[in-house]
């Protein structure tokens, strides 16, 4: 039981609760106790891809946290909340509403390397305390900006009155000038972002750039590292598999989290040396690789010239 269970996390469930659900499912299926961890926090009000690592795959959870992610999210214009989502209380309001053309015009300002101030209601440590604990205690929390990268940001579904119309960023011309100039109450965007990006902050800043305020009303992660919704399962399906003893069939292999890493075939003797933490010397290589003894992952290794050193070893 070493691998990944990719959950389609439902609304209202925290990431820690999702991990607990996987632990219960493993026990219920007869697999016993295993180390379990997630590869990237999702707020309770967010849904979508939550990679859950089991067994030796937990050694790769930190690498998953550093991976790029893709989100669909909706900005509701006119109200800003203290949490920057539906959970918080209103702290600012504006009667101004942007047009679709306005939104298209500001998106390039939020694409590429940018500086972003995280939300006060976040898990970032400030003098040893979580920012959200300080914010909930009523303290004025000053969040320092950090460098992030928005690889791509596109309009996916503007809201005009009661009707939602799919509209790629490049397809505004098809709507006509009248539609593009119509005021909108909310808009759904798709963002491909680097680690450390807060979608709630992105929504706040986009709304401010449009001369109004806003907050996230919907957030769904559609991709985390190599994992997508195509391989994600619901908690109901997980529970059904656990009751039938078939949870292993839902798991992806440990190597699924390393699809972008080249493999390095090693001999049994070299595999033993790596398991002992020794440095291999061989043909010159550069960068991260996955050392494989046949079909068995041995270690995530870092190569620099002829030397190959263990980054993470697997007890398989």
Short mmCIF file of C-alpha atoms in Angstrom, two decimals:
data_model
loop_
_atom_site.label_atom_id
_atom_site.label_comp_id
_atom_site.label_asym_id
_atom_site.label_seq_id
_atom_site.Cartn_x
_atom_site.Cartn_y
_atom_site.Cartn_z
CA UNK A 1 0.00 0.00 0.00
CA UNK A 2 2.52 2.57 -1.19
CA UNK A 3 1.05 5.11 -3.58
CA UNK A 4 -1.53 7.83 -4.14
CA UNK A 5 -5.26 8.14 -3.65
CA UNK A 6 -6.46 11.21 -5.53
CA UNK A 7 -9.59 12.59 -3.90
CA UNK A 8 -12.13 14.93 -5.41
CA UNK A 9 -12.50 16.76 -2.11
CA UNK A 10 -16.09 17.80 -1.43
CA UNK A 11 -17.30 21.17 -0.20
CA UNK A 12 -17.11 21.69 3.56
CA UNK A 13 -14.40 19.13 4.28
CA UNK A 14 -10.92 20.17 5.42
CA UNK A 15 -7.76 18.55 4.06
CA UNK A 16 -6.96 17.00 7.44
CA UNK A 17 -10.46 15.49 7.58
CA UNK A 18 -9.95 14.07 4.10
CA UNK A 19 -6.71 12.40 5.23
CA UNK A 20 -8.57 10.93 8.22
CA UNK A 21 -11.21 9.56 5.83
CA UNK A 22 -8.49 7.78 3.84
CA UNK A 23 -7.01 6.32 7.04
CA UNK A 24 -10.44 4.99 8.04
CA UNK A 25 -10.98 3.53 4.59
CA UNK A 26 -7.63 1.73 4.72
CA UNK A 27 -8.49 0.20 8.08
CA UNK A 28 -11.98 -0.73 6.93
CA UNK A 29 -10.60 -2.46 3.86
CA UNK A 30 -8.34 -4.61 6.02
CA UNK A 31 -5.13 -2.90 4.95
CA UNK A 32 -4.32 -1.90 8.52
CA UNK A 33 -2.55 1.26 9.64
CA UNK A 34 -0.45 3.20 7.16
CA UNK A 35 1.24 6.56 7.19
CA UNK A 36 -0.95 8.98 5.25
CA UNK A 37 -0.47 12.63 4.26
CA UNK A 38 -1.81 15.11 1.71
CA UNK A 39 0.05 16.95 -1.02
CA UNK A 40 -1.44 20.43 -0.77
CA UNK A 41 -4.03 21.99 1.53
CA UNK A 42 -7.50 22.82 0.23
CA UNK A 43 -9.76 25.11 2.27
CA UNK A 44 -13.09 23.59 3.42
CA UNK A 45 -14.90 25.87 0.95
CA UNK A 46 -12.73 24.60 -1.93
CA UNK A 47 -13.27 21.39 -3.89
CA UNK A 48 -11.26 19.31 -6.29
CA UNK A 49 -7.95 17.49 -6.61
CA UNK A 50 -6.40 16.53 -3.28
CA UNK A 51 -3.48 14.09 -3.66
CA UNK A 52 -3.29 11.81 -0.61
CA UNK A 53 -0.03 9.91 -0.19
CA UNK A 54 0.04 6.48 1.46
CA UNK A 55 3.06 4.64 2.86
CA UNK A 56 6.38 5.49 1.22
CA UNK A 57 4.65 7.97 -1.10
CA UNK A 58 4.39 10.32 1.91
CA UNK A 59 8.09 11.03 1.37
CA UNK A 60 7.03 12.82 -1.82
CA UNK A 61 4.23 14.89 -0.25
CA UNK A 62 6.56 17.85 0.26
CA UNK A 63 7.52 17.78 -3.40
CA UNK A 64 3.82 17.80 -4.30
CA UNK A 65 3.37 20.95 -2.18
CA UNK A 66 5.96 22.66 -4.38
CA UNK A 67 4.27 21.70 -7.65
CA UNK A 68 2.24 23.95 -9.96
CA UNK A 69 -1.54 23.85 -9.64
CA UNK A 70 -4.54 24.82 -11.76
CA UNK A 71 -7.73 26.28 -10.30
CA UNK A 72 -11.14 27.36 -11.52
CA UNK A 73 -12.47 30.17 -9.33
CA UNK A 74 -15.31 32.66 -9.30
CA UNK A 75 -14.97 36.25 -8.14
CA UNK A 76 -18.14 37.85 -6.81
CA UNK A 77 -17.92 41.62 -7.26
CA UNK A 78 -19.20 44.27 -4.86
CA UNK A 79 -18.29 42.79 -1.47
CA UNK A 80 -14.95 42.02 0.19
CA UNK A 81 -14.87 39.79 3.27
CA UNK A 82 -12.19 39.48 5.93
CA UNK A 83 -11.40 35.92 4.81
CA UNK A 84 -11.70 36.85 1.11
CA UNK A 85 -14.25 34.07 0.61
CA UNK A 86 -17.84 33.18 1.50
CA UNK A 87 -16.90 32.20 5.05
CA UNK A 88 -16.01 35.69 6.26
CA UNK A 89 -17.85 38.84 7.23
CA UNK A 90 -18.19 41.86 4.99
CA UNK A 91 -15.50 44.50 5.47
CA UNK A 92 -15.90 46.57 2.28
CA UNK A 93 -18.51 47.17 -0.40
CA UNK A 94 -18.69 48.84 -3.80
CA UNK A 95 -21.51 49.58 -6.21
CA UNK A 96 -19.17 49.55 -9.21
CA UNK A 97 -19.31 46.56 -11.56
CA UNK A 98 -16.77 45.86 -14.29
CA UNK A 99 -17.45 44.75 -17.83
CA UNK A 100 -16.11 41.64 -19.46
CA UNK A 101 -13.79 43.82 -21.49
CA UNK A 102 -12.53 45.45 -18.29
CA UNK A 103 -11.64 42.04 -16.88
CA UNK A 104 -9.85 41.01 -20.05
CA UNK A 105 -7.89 44.24 -19.89
CA UNK A 106 -6.46 43.70 -16.39
CA UNK A 107 -5.58 40.00 -16.60
CA UNK A 108 -2.17 40.61 -18.24
CA UNK A 109 -1.20 42.60 -15.13
CA UNK A 110 -1.61 39.41 -13.09
CA UNK A 111 0.17 37.06 -15.47
CA UNK A 112 3.83 36.12 -15.11
CA UNK A 113 6.05 36.84 -12.07
CA UNK A 114 4.17 39.07 -9.61
CA UNK A 115 4.26 40.06 -5.94
CA UNK A 116 1.31 38.97 -3.79
CA UNK A 117 0.28 39.60 -0.19
CA UNK A 118 -1.24 36.41 1.30
CA UNK A 119 -4.60 36.62 3.10
CA UNK A 120 -4.56 37.44 6.81
CA UNK A 121 -6.65 34.29 7.24
CA UNK A 122 -3.93 31.87 6.19
CA UNK A 123 -1.66 29.35 7.86
CA UNK A 124 1.49 31.45 7.43
CA UNK A 125 3.56 31.76 10.61
CA UNK A 126 4.09 35.24 12.08
CA UNK A 127 6.39 35.27 15.10
CA UNK A 128 5.57 31.61 15.72
CA UNK A 129 1.79 32.00 15.46
CA UNK A 130 -0.57 31.20 12.59
CA UNK A 131 -1.83 34.30 10.81
CA UNK A 132 -5.43 33.07 11.00
CA UNK A 133 -5.20 32.72 14.80
CA UNK A 134 -4.00 36.31 15.10
CA UNK A 135 -6.71 37.53 12.71
CA UNK A 136 -9.43 35.68 14.59
CA UNK A 137 -8.18 37.25 17.82
CA UNK A 138 -8.84 40.65 16.29
CA UNK A 139 -5.21 41.62 15.77
CA UNK A 140 -4.16 43.71 12.79
CA UNK A 141 -2.11 41.26 10.74
CA UNK A 142 0.39 42.71 8.26
CA UNK A 143 1.19 40.21 5.53
CA UNK A 144 4.46 40.68 3.65
CA UNK A 145 4.36 40.28 -0.11
CA UNK A 146 5.98 37.27 -1.73
CA UNK A 147 7.11 36.45 -5.25
CA UNK A 148 4.86 34.03 -7.14
CA UNK A 149 4.25 33.18 -10.79
CA UNK A 150 0.92 33.05 -12.60
CA UNK A 151 1.71 30.95 -15.66
CA UNK A 152 -1.68 31.47 -17.27
CA UNK A 153 -4.87 33.33 -16.36
CA UNK A 154 -7.98 33.18 -18.55
CA UNK A 155 -11.68 33.96 -18.47
CA UNK A 156 -13.73 30.80 -18.48
CA UNK A 157 -17.29 31.86 -17.60
CA UNK A 158 -18.59 35.41 -17.08
CA UNK A 159 -21.87 35.95 -15.26
CA UNK A 160 -24.29 38.34 -16.97
CA UNK A 161 -27.47 38.74 -14.96
CA UNK A 162 -28.88 35.25 -14.43
CA UNK A 163 -27.13 33.62 -17.38
CA UNK A 164 -23.64 32.11 -17.30
CA UNK A 165 -21.92 32.00 -20.68
CA UNK A 166 -18.71 30.12 -21.41
CA UNK A 167 -16.17 32.45 -22.95
CA UNK A 168 -12.45 31.76 -23.38
CA UNK A 169 -10.26 34.81 -22.90
CA UNK A 170 -9.43 34.80 -26.59
CA UNK A 171 -13.07 34.59 -27.63
CA UNK A 172 -14.47 37.91 -26.41
CA UNK A 173 -14.81 39.20 -29.96
CA UNK A 174 -17.36 36.48 -30.67
CA UNK A 175 -19.67 37.94 -28.05
CA UNK A 176 -19.84 41.30 -29.77
CA UNK A 177 -19.15 44.77 -28.42
CA UNK A 178 -22.50 45.04 -26.63
CA UNK A 179 -21.97 41.86 -24.59
CA UNK A 180 -18.36 42.74 -23.80
CA UNK A 181 -19.48 46.14 -22.47
CA UNK A 182 -22.25 44.74 -20.27
CA UNK A 183 -21.73 45.01 -16.50
CA UNK A 184 -21.13 41.70 -14.72
CA UNK A 185 -21.69 40.66 -11.10
CA UNK A 186 -19.19 37.81 -11.10
CA UNK A 187 -16.75 36.02 -13.34
CA UNK A 188 -15.08 32.61 -13.38
CA UNK A 189 -11.40 32.40 -14.23
CA UNK A 190 -8.90 29.58 -14.69
CA UNK A 191 -5.42 30.09 -13.25
CA UNK A 192 -2.27 28.00 -13.62
CA UNK A 193 -0.11 29.06 -10.67
CA UNK A 194 3.17 28.37 -8.91
CA UNK A 195 3.54 27.21 -5.33
CA UNK A 196 2.72 29.79 -2.69
CA UNK A 197 -0.10 31.40 -4.71
CA UNK A 198 -3.28 32.29 -2.84
CA UNK A 199 -6.30 32.39 -5.14
CA UNK A 200 -8.24 34.44 -2.57
CA UNK A 201 -5.56 37.14 -2.75
CA UNK A 202 -5.54 36.97 -6.54
CA UNK A 203 -9.31 37.51 -6.60
CA UNK A 204 -9.01 40.44 -4.17
CA UNK A 205 -6.31 42.12 -6.24
CA UNK A 206 -8.11 41.63 -9.56
CA UNK A 207 -11.27 43.20 -8.12
CA UNK A 208 -9.30 46.17 -6.77
CA UNK A 209 -7.61 46.65 -10.14
CA UNK A 210 -11.10 46.82 -11.66
CA UNK A 211 -12.08 49.65 -9.34
CA UNK A 212 -14.29 47.54 -7.11
CA UNK A 213 -13.97 44.89 -4.39
CA UNK A 214 -14.61 41.18 -4.49
CA UNK A 215 -14.25 37.78 -2.87
CA UNK A 216 -14.04 34.15 -3.96
CA UNK A 217 -17.45 32.50 -4.22
CA UNK A 218 -16.26 29.24 -5.82
CA UNK A 219 -12.86 27.54 -5.85
CA UNK A 220 -12.08 24.22 -7.49
CA UNK A 221 -8.63 22.72 -7.99
CA UNK A 222 -8.54 20.86 -11.28
CA UNK A 223 -4.85 19.88 -11.31
CA UNK A 224 -2.10 19.44 -8.71
CA UNK A 225 1.30 18.47 -10.07
CA UNK A 226 0.69 15.51 -12.41
CA UNK A 227 -2.73 14.70 -10.90
CA UNK A 228 -6.03 15.80 -12.47
CA UNK A 229 -9.75 15.36 -11.88
CA UNK A 230 -9.71 12.48 -14.36
CA UNK A 231 -8.05 10.25 -11.76
CA UNK A 232 -9.81 11.75 -8.72
CA UNK A 233 -12.45 9.79 -6.82
CA UNK A 234 -15.26 10.84 -4.50
CA UNK A 235 -15.41 9.92 -0.82
CA UNK A 236 -18.45 7.78 -1.61
CA UNK A 237 -16.43 5.74 -4.10
CA UNK A 238 -13.59 5.46 -1.58
CA UNK A 239 -16.02 4.22 1.08
CA UNK A 240 -17.58 1.75 -1.35
CA UNK A 241 -14.17 0.37 -2.30
CA UNK A 242 -13.17 0.09 1.37
CA UNK A 243 -16.29 -1.91 2.23
CA UNK A 244 -15.58 -4.24 -0.68
CA UNK A 245 -11.90 -4.62 0.17
CA UNK A 246 -10.89 -3.14 -3.18
CA UNK A 247 -9.20 0.07 -2.12
CA UNK A 248 -5.87 -1.03 -3.62
CA UNK A 249 -7.45 -0.83 -7.09
CA UNK A 250 -8.07 2.89 -6.56
CA UNK A 251 -4.47 3.67 -5.75
CA UNK A 252 -1.98 5.07 -8.21
CA UNK A 253 1.62 3.85 -7.88
CA UNK A 254 4.21 5.83 -5.96
CA UNK A 255 5.89 6.66 -9.27
CA UNK A 256 2.75 8.47 -10.49
CA UNK A 257 3.89 11.48 -8.46
CA UNK A 258 7.19 11.52 -10.37
CA UNK A 259 6.03 11.41 -13.97
CA UNK A 260 8.19 14.40 -14.83
CA UNK A 261 11.37 12.81 -13.42
CA UNK A 262 13.57 10.69 -15.70
CA UNK A 263 14.26 7.15 -14.58
CA UNK A 264 17.74 5.84 -13.85
CA UNK A 265 18.13 2.08 -14.10
CA UNK A 266 20.43 0.70 -11.40
CA UNK A 267 21.88 -2.75 -10.76
CA UNK A 268 21.07 -4.71 -7.59
CA UNK A 269 24.48 -3.75 -6.18
CA UNK A 270 23.93 -0.06 -6.91
CA UNK A 271 20.41 -0.27 -5.49
CA UNK A 272 21.82 -1.70 -2.27
CA UNK A 273 24.39 1.08 -2.10
CA UNK A 274 21.72 3.74 -2.53
CA UNK A 275 19.56 2.14 0.17
CA UNK A 276 22.57 2.44 2.46
CA UNK A 277 22.87 6.14 1.61
CA UNK A 278 26.08 5.78 -0.36
CA UNK A 279 27.10 8.01 -3.26
CA UNK A 280 27.27 6.38 -6.67
CA UNK A 281 29.88 7.36 -9.21
CA UNK A 282 29.18 6.68 -12.85
CA UNK A 283 28.33 8.38 -16.10
CA UNK A 284 27.80 12.16 -15.81
CA UNK A 285 24.19 13.22 -15.17
CA UNK A 286 22.47 16.40 -14.01
CA UNK A 287 19.36 16.98 -11.91
CA UNK A 288 16.75 14.85 -10.22
CA UNK A 289 16.17 11.25 -11.28
CA UNK A 290 14.25 8.24 -10.01
CA UNK A 291 16.58 5.30 -9.41
CA UNK A 292 14.79 2.08 -10.39
CA UNK A 293 15.85 -1.52 -9.82
CA UNK A 294 13.72 -3.18 -12.44
CA UNK A 295 10.16 -2.10 -11.60
CA UNK A 296 10.98 -1.16 -8.00
CA UNK A 297 11.62 2.49 -7.05
CA UNK A 298 14.81 2.69 -5.00
CA UNK A 299 15.34 6.39 -4.37
CA UNK A 300 14.84 9.91 -5.64
CA UNK A 301 18.40 10.97 -6.42
CA UNK A 302 20.21 14.16 -7.35
CA UNK A 303 22.97 13.89 -9.92
CA UNK A 304 25.79 16.38 -10.25
CA UNK A 305 28.45 15.32 -12.68
CA UNK A 306 29.49 11.74 -12.00
CA UNK A 307 28.15 11.75 -8.41
CA UNK A 308 24.64 10.55 -7.62
CA UNK A 309 23.32 11.24 -4.12
CA UNK A 310 20.10 10.12 -2.43
CA UNK A 311 17.45 12.79 -1.85
CA UNK A 312 14.68 10.43 -0.67
CA UNK A 313 15.08 6.70 -0.23
CA UNK A 314 12.15 4.29 -0.44
CA UNK A 315 11.82 1.21 1.76
CA UNK A 316 10.20 -1.06 -0.81
#
